[in-house]
Amino acid sequence: MKSYHPTRRTVLRGLGGSAVGVMTFGIKSVVLAEESITVGFLAVDNWNDYGYTQSHLESANALGERGDVSVLKEEGVPEGVEVQKAMKSMIELSGASVIVATAWGYYDPHVLEVAAEYPDVHFLHCGGIWTPEQPPNVATYFAYTDEVAYAAGFVAARMVSSDQLGFLGSKPIPEILRFANSFTIAARTVNPDITTKLVLTGEWTNPVREAEATNSLIDQGIQAIGCDVDIPKVFIETCAKRQTFCTGMHVSQRDLAPDWFLTGAEWNWITPVDRFISAVVSGEPYEHNMRGGLGQDMVKISPYGNAVPDDIRQEADAVVEELKSGSRGIYVGELRDNQGNVVVPEGETLPVDDVSLELTEWLVEGIVGSTT
Amino acid sequence: MRAASAVLRIVPLSVGGGLFVTTVALSLSALIFGAFVASLGVDPFGVFATIYKAAFGSWFSWQNTLSRAAPLILAALCVALPARLGLVIIGGEGAILLGGLAAAVAGIHLAGLPAIVGTPALLVAGATVGGLWIGFCGVMRSYRGVNETISSLLLVYLAVTIFDHLVDGPLRDLSNVNFPSTHPIDENFKIGNIPGADMHWGLVVGCLACLAAALYMRVTPQGFAMRIAGGNPRAALALGLPVGRMVIVVCLVGGAAAGLAGALEVAAVQGRASGALHVGYGFMGILVAFLARHNPLAVIAAAILTGGIAASSGLLQRVYDLPDATAIVLQGIVFLSILTCETLYGRAGALFRWMMPGPTSRERA
């Protein structure tokens, strides 16, 4: 190795250089503080869909209020080559340095491929799971809805005079099954005789089938129905038309049926998105998989509908507080599935972030219906 | 054989006549869309300039447009080829889904074979399943007289149900927890990009298919027979042409094109079959085929135009804050204008003939 002998000249040059470096760095950081970064949001459905996509619109709008961020939005982007092109277009034509991809089908392969191609751009995806062999400029976020589903189930059970509730779901995936389970567990803490009639449409969104299923549940004399479909608008409107109580999902659907909407489970995406953007702006490393529930402010419950009396509101608020503080558990043993198998043994409680819940295939005791 | 419904029928015209009707229809669409945009309080010229910039303004935009056009070319062939025989097949979406699924299954089960065997096998699997699916419409048409428009559309619902059942059930990769999909295909079987471009080889495959179809129609005796049968099925039957068999063959080939589109989506883009295949390429293909007047070569140009409109949606949303529906509205206006101009040309032909330069005898071939 060549030895290094500093001369007066090299020392001076080095000092000068670092002085210039400090100066430019100083100027640059001042500029950076004033400069805003551009964040591009992509969604598969329409922004004002009263459902999953609108929950992301709310987060995009809340992010825009930060002041140091300008937000771009693009809706109706299919989960094919289109989303890759749309992300690249936001980066190349509109100068986006952060991409927030909100549909589950965007992650693999689309976000991963584009992220590898643009290592200087940061990618945030809702619903994916980042693993260390994937590009380092990717992070994901998602939330546990068990607690807010529990709150919705609690209110629904308090509002009915019968022993039956209904539940409308989309696909037989863990996320949806957990929601239906928590809804039912809560209802059975109010009245242990309650059963929940479950209908799954098999599609993320299918307004015709959702309306049919809702009507058939109502025809069976059910007084309150919960839901977890991508776009609950038709479900809520059908319930209102048939004068049946309902609980919402994704965003508040209270406006659609103020007298029949009880409350609902809502995402609060601005929490993880804001945390990610703050890390990007300050240049700090970010968490690659952000997860959380009520305690982490990642979900919230919708404002109560007109029909919910004050005493039930107070009880429900207390339940939410207990869930938030952890003094009330959801998956408390002994808990059986609707086939009679023990899923949580006596004396144990599964926290909502338990990994085994990510693979939920069982339906809790009290649910009438199956996943197939 | 009964002639296809008059409303959706595109009468074969000379190339000049076809170009004329298409030009009038596109100008009409531009006028209506301009008025529509202006009524929303947005400058229509700015919107057209933005569409041009986002779709064709740079090499980046061209790549965006061509990538979107690639699946549409093959999807449109599924409409355009049967249309040469007077059939209106609108169920290409089903063939795309099942073709994609078949390709994924092949890609999973043949894992380990060299790519030179695996990739073609996967594409052939997709084309075969797609071909059989739409071919079934041809069989029902030819032997039972079942209207192919209705049967192909209803088969889409069946295809979606079968696809969802298999992807959510027996074929599901359980490691992909909340987004049901099949296992990924062997990485070796994946089709890469055209060198130097951010587009996969599907575009080339589509263009070659169009070229082959055009040559077949123009050059071969069978193609000539098809043109006769498409022009006048009764005359073709009287001549002793096997019209029934031609109906089945053309449905098989059209379906194979759509199945290939699905297989290419799996092999070049998705790497697995999932609900992400169900994005409506089959339905967009109907628009493209009608825009192209069912001429296989014109399908390429029509797909590029339609892909360009879709590619412009993003920039329209970002620059003018217009909803995503804007591009869909434009596509709808184009489709309706084409059908309207066709009808006017057929019914009020005198007006158009008076406006048209040169000899205007309607050529039925």
XYZ file of C-alpha atoms in Angstrom:
737
model
C 0.000 0.000 0.000
C 1.243 3.417 -0.889
C 2.122 5.361 2.225
C 0.605 8.787 2.686
C 2.784 11.812 3.444
C 0.787 14.935 3.919
C 2.407 18.050 2.506
C 1.415 21.610 3.294
C -0.326 21.801 -0.069
C -2.447 18.676 0.374
C -3.374 19.675 3.910
C -4.483 23.117 2.732
C -6.372 21.602 -0.171
C -8.065 19.169 2.169
C -9.057 21.856 4.616
C -10.337 24.082 1.830
C -12.258 21.231 0.369
C -13.939 20.355 3.615
C -14.760 24.003 4.231
C -16.453 24.168 0.840
C -18.129 20.878 1.678
C -19.477 22.202 4.935
C -20.664 25.357 3.224
C -22.441 23.579 0.404
C -23.856 21.035 2.804
C -25.115 23.849 4.996
C -26.713 25.651 2.072
C -28.129 22.415 0.757
C -29.752 21.459 4.006
C -31.377 24.881 4.248
C -32.739 24.433 0.733
C -33.924 20.927 1.594
C -35.879 22.169 4.558
C -37.844 24.529 2.319
C -38.099 22.161 -0.603
C -41.065 19.811 -0.515
C -40.895 16.181 -1.508
C -43.435 14.770 -3.902
C -45.392 11.710 -2.813
C -47.446 9.767 -5.347
C -50.432 7.678 -4.208
C -51.832 4.942 -6.470
C -55.126 3.100 -6.048
C -56.969 0.417 -7.933
C -60.522 1.763 -7.419
C -62.003 5.240 -7.298
C -60.962 7.612 -4.526
C -64.515 8.408 -3.433
C -65.741 4.831 -3.194
C -66.854 4.909 0.458
C -64.519 1.956 0.972
C -60.916 0.754 1.064
C -59.640 3.224 -1.537
C -61.270 6.171 0.192
C -59.437 5.268 3.399
C -56.224 5.895 1.462
C -57.575 9.148 0.013
C -58.083 10.326 3.599
C -54.475 9.492 4.380
C -53.252 11.241 1.208
C -55.252 14.353 2.082
C -54.022 14.334 5.674
C -50.443 13.979 4.427
C -50.951 17.001 2.165
C -51.596 19.083 5.301
C -48.029 18.499 6.503
C -46.853 21.402 4.372
C -43.484 19.928 3.368
C -45.055 17.362 1.058
C -46.870 17.727 -2.232
C -49.213 14.869 -2.983
C -50.035 13.307 -6.362
C -52.911 10.891 -6.725
C -53.858 8.387 -9.380
C -56.936 6.174 -9.175
C -58.160 3.301 -11.321
C -54.715 1.760 -11.839
C -54.978 -1.997 -12.635
C -52.644 -4.449 -10.901
C -50.780 -5.264 -14.121
C -48.051 -3.616 -16.171
C -50.177 -0.462 -15.847
C -49.185 0.122 -12.226
C -45.486 -0.223 -13.091
C -45.917 2.358 -15.829
C -47.985 4.613 -13.574
C -45.303 4.551 -10.854
C -42.564 5.276 -13.388
C -44.650 8.072 -14.896
C -45.054 9.675 -11.450
C -41.303 9.422 -10.899
C -40.108 10.465 -14.359
C -42.761 12.961 -15.444
C -43.908 14.390 -12.115
C -40.797 14.102 -9.950
C -42.198 11.839 -7.237
C -39.549 10.651 -4.777
C -41.917 8.567 -2.655
C -44.545 6.165 -4.002
C -47.414 4.919 -1.859
C -48.994 1.894 -3.553
C -52.268 1.006 -1.862
C -53.649 -2.126 -3.583
C -52.557 -5.533 -2.362
C -51.860 -6.809 -5.873
C -49.321 -4.026 -6.472
C -46.607 -5.453 -4.247
C -45.253 -8.568 -5.882
C -43.949 -8.237 -8.565
C -44.762 -4.603 -9.451
C -43.499 -2.518 -6.503
C -40.524 -4.851 -6.019
C -39.459 -4.607 -9.665
C -39.836 -0.845 -9.949
C -38.110 -0.334 -6.570
C -35.100 -2.298 -7.791
C -35.005 -0.089 -10.880
C -35.259 3.191 -8.916
C -33.079 2.746 -5.797
C -33.293 6.464 -4.923
C -37.071 6.479 -4.719
C -38.812 5.201 -1.579
C -41.743 2.813 -1.902
C -44.421 2.280 0.699
C -46.949 -0.487 0.185
C -50.125 -1.300 2.052
C -50.568 -4.979 2.856
C -47.310 -6.516 1.648
C -44.675 -8.097 3.857
C -41.119 -6.910 3.285
C -38.348 -9.477 3.670
C -34.610 -8.652 3.880
C -33.784 -10.009 0.411
C -36.194 -7.491 -1.120
C -35.045 -3.987 -2.176
C -34.041 -1.824 0.840
C -36.039 1.159 -0.427
C -39.347 -0.627 0.204
C -41.489 -0.571 3.340
C -44.968 -1.883 4.074
C -47.764 -1.041 6.470
C -50.928 -2.691 7.573
C -53.195 -2.646 10.601
C -55.015 -5.098 12.836
C -58.749 -4.575 12.613
C -59.658 -7.153 15.289
C -60.177 -4.515 17.990
C -62.372 -2.193 15.962
C -64.302 -5.176 14.597
C -64.818 -6.161 18.241
C -66.185 -2.698 19.037
C -68.559 -2.902 16.057
C -69.749 -6.358 17.133
C -70.270 -5.085 20.667
C -72.485 -2.188 19.548
C -74.419 -4.403 17.104
C -75.145 -6.954 19.838
C -76.280 -4.229 22.258
C -78.727 -2.861 19.672
C -80.637 -6.035 18.799
C -83.436 -7.742 20.678
C -82.885 -11.161 19.075
C -80.057 -13.716 19.269
C -78.996 -13.358 15.660
C -76.521 -11.127 13.854
C -75.410 -11.239 10.234
C -72.017 -10.727 8.624
C -71.160 -10.026 5.001
C -67.569 -10.701 3.934
C -65.672 -10.760 0.647
C -62.998 -13.454 0.330
C -62.210 -16.341 2.692
C -58.825 -14.871 3.658
C -57.368 -14.506 7.181
C -57.962 -10.747 7.288
C -61.715 -11.141 6.664
C -62.141 -14.210 8.891
C -60.432 -12.472 11.827
C -62.800 -9.556 11.409
C -65.866 -11.828 11.462
C -64.446 -13.750 14.447
C -63.768 -10.626 16.538
C -67.191 -9.219 15.636
C -68.823 -12.418 16.882
C -66.645 -12.822 20.013
C -67.623 -9.294 21.090
C -71.300 -9.947 20.426
C -71.158 -13.083 22.571
C -69.679 -11.171 25.503
C -72.904 -9.136 25.428
C -75.177 -12.157 24.967
C -73.631 -15.645 24.937
C -76.558 -17.001 22.920
C -75.860 -14.798 19.912
C -74.944 -16.483 16.638
C -73.641 -14.719 13.533
C -74.822 -15.846 10.139
C -71.842 -15.472 7.793
C -72.032 -14.947 4.029
C -68.880 -14.577 1.900
C -69.332 -13.323 -1.673
C -65.962 -14.667 -2.844
C -65.022 -11.384 -4.537
C -63.365 -8.203 -3.227
C -66.292 -6.262 -4.551
C -69.473 -7.460 -6.210
C -72.357 -5.051 -5.522
C -75.018 -7.349 -6.975
C -74.058 -10.350 -4.866
C -73.576 -8.137 -1.793
C -77.106 -6.747 -2.161
C -78.547 -10.239 -2.638
C -76.720 -11.601 0.400
C -77.759 -8.620 2.535
C -81.388 -9.012 1.515
C -81.347 -12.718 2.248
C -79.882 -12.094 5.729
C -82.583 -9.490 6.403
C -85.272 -11.869 5.111
C -84.215 -14.280 7.850
C -85.194 -11.706 10.447
C -81.698 -10.504 11.319
C -81.719 -7.040 12.892
C -78.066 -6.006 12.589
C -75.359 -6.933 10.081
C -71.636 -6.308 10.077
C -69.476 -6.241 6.961
C -65.980 -6.477 5.564
C -66.151 -5.956 1.802
C -63.999 -3.555 -0.213
C -66.808 -1.112 -1.027
C -69.609 -1.346 1.591
C -71.746 1.395 -0.042
C -74.358 -0.937 -1.522
C -74.457 -2.991 1.685
C -75.115 0.078 3.862
C -77.735 1.451 1.473
C -79.499 -1.913 1.282
C -79.613 -2.147 5.080
C -81.008 1.380 5.321
C -83.669 0.638 2.713
C -84.678 -2.488 4.614
C -84.501 -0.663 7.988
C -81.803 -2.891 9.415
C -78.867 -1.820 11.560
C -75.429 -2.149 10.025
C -71.794 -1.556 10.870
C -69.277 -0.207 8.390
C -65.697 -0.826 7.336
C -62.712 1.123 5.911
C -64.127 4.676 6.320
C -67.221 6.108 7.953
C -70.371 5.377 5.966
C -72.488 7.264 8.479
C -73.554 9.849 5.845
C -75.131 7.115 3.733
C -77.553 5.989 6.435
C -77.362 8.156 9.578
C -80.319 6.370 11.185
C -79.278 2.761 10.506
C -75.501 2.948 10.572
C -74.299 2.090 14.085
C -70.517 2.478 13.957
C -67.728 0.883 12.006
C -64.113 -0.168 11.781
C -61.867 2.388 10.128
C -58.259 2.387 9.079
C -56.137 5.300 10.229
C -53.450 5.072 7.558
C -52.049 8.521 8.171
C -50.211 7.173 11.254
C -47.844 4.795 9.378
C -47.681 6.983 6.253
C -46.707 10.054 8.251
C -44.114 8.068 10.206
C -42.570 6.813 6.955
C -42.540 10.239 5.317
C -40.948 11.798 8.410
C -38.167 9.219 8.270
C -37.646 9.862 4.542
C -37.600 13.657 5.002
C -35.100 13.494 7.852
C -33.030 10.878 6.042
C -33.294 8.387 8.899
C -33.704 4.652 8.360
C -37.293 3.528 8.406
C -39.150 0.550 9.755
C -39.767 -1.867 6.890
C -42.917 -3.528 8.206
C -45.189 -1.218 10.190
C -48.053 -2.958 11.966
C -50.375 -1.969 14.744
C -53.902 -1.739 16.059
C -55.841 0.588 18.331
C -52.928 1.079 20.700
C -50.695 2.287 17.860
C -53.410 4.578 16.484
C -53.497 2.625 13.208
C -57.267 2.031 13.343
C -60.251 3.867 14.830
C -63.996 3.445 15.151
C -66.505 5.483 13.138
C -68.737 8.106 14.749
C -71.878 6.515 16.191
C -75.122 6.638 14.227
C -78.236 8.453 15.433
C -79.831 5.233 16.640
C -77.147 4.440 19.219
C -78.324 5.771 22.628
C -75.959 7.497 25.038
C -75.626 4.591 27.460
C -74.498 2.222 24.693
C -72.074 4.853 23.374
C -70.514 5.126 26.823
C -70.252 1.352 27.179
C -68.680 1.078 23.728
C -66.251 3.908 24.458
C -65.242 2.074 27.625
C -64.696 -1.139 25.631
C -62.503 0.748 23.157
C -60.456 2.209 26.013
C -60.007 -1.243 27.580
C -58.906 -2.693 24.252
C -56.517 0.205 23.730
C -54.936 -0.165 27.146
C -54.805 -3.943 26.793
C -56.936 -4.656 29.856
C -59.500 -6.373 27.617
C -58.393 -9.175 25.318
C -60.238 -10.519 22.280
C -58.929 -14.033 21.802
C -59.340 -15.121 25.400
C -59.181 -18.843 26.235
C -60.920 -21.090 26.341
C -61.993 -20.274 22.794
C -63.388 -22.832 20.372
C -63.975 -22.705 16.629
C -67.395 -23.536 15.205
C -66.308 -27.175 14.694
C -65.727 -27.548 18.431
C -61.888 -27.525 18.319
C -60.064 -25.494 20.943
C -58.156 -22.658 19.237
C -57.060 -20.787 22.354
C -56.557 -22.952 25.470
C -57.931 -22.068 28.887
C -55.930 -19.397 30.653
C -54.246 -18.055 27.539
C -54.937 -14.927 25.515
C -53.738 -14.351 21.970
C -52.696 -10.747 21.375
C -53.851 -9.282 18.038
C -50.277 -9.160 16.758
C -49.808 -12.900 17.313
C -48.286 -14.412 14.184
C -50.620 -17.414 14.223
C -53.572 -15.095 13.642
C -52.077 -14.113 10.275
C -52.973 -17.602 9.089
C -56.486 -17.719 10.541
C -58.601 -20.275 8.726
C -61.055 -21.051 11.525
C -64.393 -19.500 12.332
C -65.156 -18.894 15.959
C -67.896 -20.713 17.836
C -71.146 -18.864 17.221
C -70.590 -18.269 13.525
C -73.057 -20.099 11.342
C -71.464 -20.660 7.971
C -68.224 -21.924 6.466
C -65.287 -20.586 4.511
C -66.083 -22.614 1.409
C -76.786 -19.506 -40.966
C -78.481 -16.381 -39.719
C -76.624 -13.119 -40.287
C -75.263 -11.545 -37.100
C -77.265 -8.800 -35.451
C -77.383 -5.766 -37.705
C -76.579 -3.195 -35.039
C -73.183 -4.563 -34.080
C -72.332 -5.556 -37.614
C -69.436 -3.819 -39.263
C -69.965 -3.963 -43.004
C -66.757 -4.732 -44.859
C -65.759 -1.659 -46.825
C -62.934 -0.770 -49.138
C -59.824 0.440 -47.339
C -60.609 4.023 -48.369
C -64.193 3.785 -47.148
C -63.058 2.242 -43.879
C -60.487 4.938 -43.261
C -63.074 7.574 -44.089
C -65.644 6.269 -41.610
C -62.980 5.846 -38.917
C -61.649 9.364 -39.464
C -65.135 10.873 -39.259
C -65.871 8.849 -36.121
C -62.625 9.864 -34.408
C -63.157 13.540 -35.273
C -66.687 13.307 -33.931
C -65.390 11.723 -30.703
C -62.814 14.485 -30.323
C -65.563 17.103 -30.679
C -67.904 15.424 -28.184
C -65.113 14.748 -25.697
C -63.847 18.329 -26.052
C -67.333 19.634 -25.290
C -67.611 17.230 -22.348
C -64.312 18.368 -20.861
C -65.171 22.029 -21.464
C -68.450 21.509 -19.603
C -66.374 20.434 -16.606
C -64.593 23.783 -16.797
C -61.315 22.391 -18.141
C -59.540 23.697 -21.248
C -60.116 21.004 -23.923
C -57.019 21.946 -25.940
C -54.887 21.595 -22.852
C -56.436 18.193 -22.224
C -55.703 17.029 -25.766
C -52.148 18.322 -25.475
C -51.760 16.406 -22.196
C -53.153 13.220 -23.724
C -50.666 13.577 -26.562
C -47.773 14.259 -24.186
C -48.608 11.337 -21.899
C -49.306 8.895 -24.706
C -46.971 9.792 -27.567
C -44.907 12.814 -26.468
C -41.639 11.026 -25.683
C -39.947 7.644 -25.843
C -40.976 7.122 -22.221
C -44.609 7.811 -23.119
C -44.410 5.572 -26.183
C -43.176 2.704 -24.046
C -46.033 3.301 -21.609
C -48.545 3.261 -24.484
C -47.078 0.212 -26.233
C -46.928 -1.808 -23.001
C -50.623 -1.185 -22.505
C -51.381 -1.920 -26.157
C -49.669 -5.335 -26.106
C -52.426 -7.344 -24.360
C -55.115 -5.407 -26.236
C -53.822 -6.507 -29.644
C -54.313 -10.203 -28.878
C -57.568 -9.556 -27.023
C -58.868 -7.665 -30.061
C -58.007 -10.528 -32.405
C -60.444 -12.654 -30.393
C -63.179 -10.269 -31.567
C -61.849 -9.304 -34.988
C -61.208 -12.782 -36.429
C -64.661 -14.254 -35.699
C -66.131 -10.947 -36.900
C -64.790 -11.682 -40.379
C -67.352 -14.498 -40.442
C -70.078 -12.231 -39.128
C -69.762 -13.505 -35.538
C -69.822 -11.116 -32.601
C -67.706 -12.701 -29.843
C -67.479 -10.522 -26.747
C -66.241 -13.044 -24.205
C -62.487 -12.790 -24.709
C -62.070 -11.901 -21.026
C -62.925 -15.481 -20.047
C -60.338 -16.906 -22.435
C -57.711 -14.488 -21.065
C -58.367 -15.536 -17.467
C -58.385 -19.266 -18.121
C -55.485 -19.026 -20.585
C -53.467 -17.182 -17.944
C -54.401 -19.763 -15.340
C -53.426 -22.645 -17.644
C -50.101 -20.957 -18.331
C -49.468 -20.542 -14.609
C -50.301 -24.197 -13.937
C -47.976 -25.266 -16.756
C -45.273 -22.909 -15.487
C -45.497 -24.393 -11.992
C -45.627 -28.047 -12.986
C -42.919 -27.928 -15.644
C -40.489 -26.219 -13.236
C -36.952 -27.437 -13.760
C -37.189 -27.887 -17.527
C -35.032 -25.640 -19.694
C -36.644 -22.331 -20.609
C -36.543 -23.169 -24.310
C -39.085 -25.929 -23.601
C -40.924 -24.441 -20.635
C -41.771 -21.007 -21.994
C -43.305 -22.234 -25.278
C -45.152 -24.974 -23.370
C -46.634 -22.402 -21.056
C -47.744 -20.202 -23.963
C -49.193 -23.174 -25.831
C -51.105 -24.226 -22.706
C -52.627 -20.754 -22.447
C -53.520 -20.591 -26.140
C -55.027 -24.097 -26.089
C -57.303 -23.458 -23.137
C -58.343 -20.052 -24.492
C -58.988 -21.602 -27.904
C -61.135 -24.392 -26.500
C -63.106 -21.931 -24.381
C -64.140 -19.669 -27.272
C -64.163 -22.652 -29.676
C -66.993 -24.009 -27.529
C -69.043 -20.899 -28.488
C -68.330 -21.750 -32.135
C -69.466 -25.343 -31.620
C -72.680 -24.233 -29.956
C -73.245 -21.726 -32.749
C -72.673 -24.177 -35.509
C -74.463 -27.249 -34.154
C -77.171 -25.764 -31.948
C -77.626 -22.270 -33.350
C -76.843 -20.703 -29.947
C -76.172 -16.996 -30.305
C -72.402 -16.639 -29.887
C -72.617 -13.106 -28.468
C -74.756 -14.223 -25.553
C -72.945 -17.530 -25.024
C -69.486 -15.970 -25.025
C -70.580 -13.253 -22.598
C -72.209 -15.728 -20.223
C -69.117 -17.913 -20.379
C -67.138 -14.966 -18.962
C -69.070 -15.279 -15.705
C -68.413 -18.984 -15.653
C -64.717 -18.391 -16.348
C -64.457 -15.838 -13.522
C -66.087 -18.287 -11.107
C -63.846 -21.189 -12.119
C -60.786 -18.944 -11.976
C -61.655 -17.555 -8.523
C -62.481 -20.999 -7.208
C -59.155 -22.472 -8.310
C -57.013 -19.485 -7.326
C -58.737 -19.076 -3.943
C -58.826 -22.825 -3.402
C -56.893 -25.805 -4.775
C -54.195 -23.837 -6.623
C -53.617 -21.206 -3.971
C -50.161 -20.336 -2.679
C -50.781 -20.128 1.053
C -47.651 -18.091 1.657
C -49.344 -15.208 -0.119
C -51.711 -14.737 2.783
C -54.164 -11.985 1.982
C -53.863 -11.785 -1.794
C -54.994 -15.119 -3.244
C -52.787 -16.225 -6.127
C -51.219 -19.373 -7.516
C -47.622 -20.305 -6.787
C -45.105 -18.400 -8.923
C -43.991 -19.975 -12.190
C -40.389 -21.127 -12.633
C -38.250 -17.991 -12.797
C -36.510 -19.357 -15.930
C -39.736 -19.417 -17.899
C -40.287 -15.705 -17.524
C -40.256 -13.629 -20.676
C -38.068 -10.563 -20.426
C -38.135 -7.185 -22.044
C -37.334 -6.321 -25.636
C -33.662 -5.232 -25.459
C -33.323 -1.487 -25.015
C -36.978 -0.974 -24.219
C -39.162 -1.163 -21.150
C -41.698 -3.422 -22.907
C -42.014 -7.180 -22.968
C -42.076 -9.419 -26.036
C -45.874 -9.709 -25.965
C -46.062 -6.697 -28.251
C -44.021 -8.453 -30.925
C -46.044 -11.655 -30.540
C -49.263 -9.654 -30.946
C -48.034 -7.839 -34.060
C -46.866 -11.120 -35.620
C -50.254 -12.693 -34.903
C -51.998 -9.762 -36.610
C -49.682 -10.027 -39.600
C -50.276 -13.775 -39.870
C -54.037 -13.295 -39.656
C -53.983 -10.595 -42.328
C -51.873 -12.745 -44.662
C -54.123 -15.758 -44.084
C -57.204 -13.734 -44.988
C -55.587 -12.154 -48.044
C -53.488 -14.935 -49.515
C -54.888 -18.368 -48.746
C -57.943 -19.982 -50.375
C -59.328 -20.684 -46.903
C -59.042 -17.006 -46.052
C -60.832 -16.157 -49.275
C -63.573 -18.648 -48.415
C -63.941 -16.990 -45.011
C -64.332 -13.597 -46.583
C -67.060 -14.969 -48.830
C -68.826 -16.606 -45.902
C -68.532 -13.406 -43.876
C -69.990 -11.362 -46.727
C -72.897 -13.678 -47.470
C -73.258 -16.932 -45.482
C -76.118 -18.225 -47.652
C -74.163 -17.789 -50.841
C -71.211 -19.507 -49.182
C -73.399 -22.462 -48.173
C -74.819 -22.619 -51.704
C -71.269 -22.750 -53.003
C -70.675 -25.747 -50.758
C -68.262 -24.011 -48.391
C -68.033 -25.634 -44.934
C -69.364 -22.566 -43.113
C -70.095 -24.454 -39.892
C -66.558 -25.772 -39.653
C -65.120 -22.357 -40.453
C -67.139 -20.861 -37.599
C -65.592 -23.334 -35.169
C -62.070 -22.856 -36.504
C -62.229 -19.084 -36.383
C -63.526 -19.213 -32.793
C -60.718 -21.593 -31.842
C -58.114 -19.269 -33.347
C -59.638 -16.140 -31.826
C -59.835 -17.788 -28.412
C -56.250 -18.955 -28.758
C -55.179 -15.340 -29.307
C -56.969 -14.270 -26.112
C -55.581 -17.254 -24.192
C -52.122 -16.302 -25.403
C -52.696 -12.766 -24.113
C -53.432 -14.216 -20.673
C -50.413 -16.531 -20.845
C -48.154 -13.604 -21.782
C -49.469 -11.574 -18.851
C -48.451 -14.425 -16.559
C -45.122 -15.136 -18.238
C -43.994 -11.564 -18.822
C -45.683 -9.444 -16.149
C -47.319 -11.187 -13.189
C -45.279 -14.362 -12.800
C -48.350 -16.065 -11.327
C -52.098 -16.129 -11.820
C -54.179 -13.949 -9.509
C -57.146 -11.616 -9.599
C -54.739 -9.103 -11.145
C -55.355 -10.833 -14.504
C -58.998 -9.847 -14.345
C -58.645 -6.218 -15.397
C -60.871 -6.093 -18.460
C -58.393 -6.528 -21.329
C -60.975 -8.772 -23.002
C -63.588 -6.039 -22.940
C -61.133 -3.362 -24.073
C -60.351 -5.714 -26.957
C -63.939 -5.343 -28.200
C -63.454 -1.596 -28.494
C -60.127 -2.058 -30.253
C -61.545 -4.565 -32.756
C -64.489 -2.335 -33.675
C -62.203 0.672 -33.943
C -60.054 -1.384 -36.327
C -63.150 -2.423 -38.295
C -62.007 -6.015 -37.632
C -59.045 -5.601 -39.940
C -56.167 -7.516 -38.283
C -53.536 -4.987 -39.340
C -55.620 -2.022 -38.223
C -55.961 -3.759 -34.845
C -52.347 -2.785 -34.111
C -53.000 0.903 -34.730
C -56.292 0.818 -32.835
C -54.658 -0.893 -29.857
C -51.947 1.762 -29.784
C -54.554 4.517 -29.812
C -56.566 2.834 -27.040
C -53.417 2.086 -25.025
C -52.402 5.721 -25.449
C -55.705 6.970 -24.066
C -55.289 4.641 -21.073
C -51.688 5.790 -20.606
C -52.809 9.415 -20.493
C -55.182 8.835 -17.606
C -52.495 9.286 -14.973
C -51.247 12.635 -16.209
C -54.840 13.882 -16.740
C -55.554 13.073 -13.102
C -52.398 14.755 -11.884
C -52.467 17.873 -14.058
C -56.189 18.609 -14.275
C -57.450 16.715 -11.243
C -59.890 14.907 -13.540
C -61.174 11.527 -12.357
C -59.945 8.239 -13.782
C -63.331 7.918 -15.489
C -62.267 10.630 -17.978
C -60.215 8.213 -20.059
C -63.004 5.631 -19.867
C -65.521 8.244 -21.024
C -63.279 9.057 -23.982
C -63.012 5.372 -24.894
C -66.797 5.035 -24.628
C -67.369 8.062 -26.854
C -65.005 6.623 -29.464
C -66.863 3.288 -29.421
C -70.294 4.914 -29.773
C -69.067 7.232 -32.535
C -67.744 4.294 -34.514
C -71.032 2.423 -34.229
C -73.047 5.557 -35.059
C -70.965 6.372 -38.114
C -71.212 2.760 -39.283
C -74.984 2.854 -39.012
C -75.179 6.209 -40.764
C -72.868 4.962 -43.497
C -75.041 1.929 -44.076
C -78.403 3.642 -43.752
C -77.847 7.225 -44.818
C -75.066 6.221 -47.152
C -75.976 8.824 -49.740
C -74.883 11.640 -47.460
C -71.492 10.074 -46.824
C -71.010 9.076 -50.430
C -71.733 12.603 -51.496
C -69.072 13.847 -49.088
C -66.588 11.206 -50.108
C -64.124 11.835 -52.899
C -63.726 9.422 -55.791
C -65.640 6.264 -56.732
C -67.707 4.910 -53.904
C -68.986 1.518 -54.883
C -69.316 -0.594 -51.749
C -67.018 -3.468 -51.916
C -68.266 -6.602 -50.203
C -65.026 -8.428 -49.716
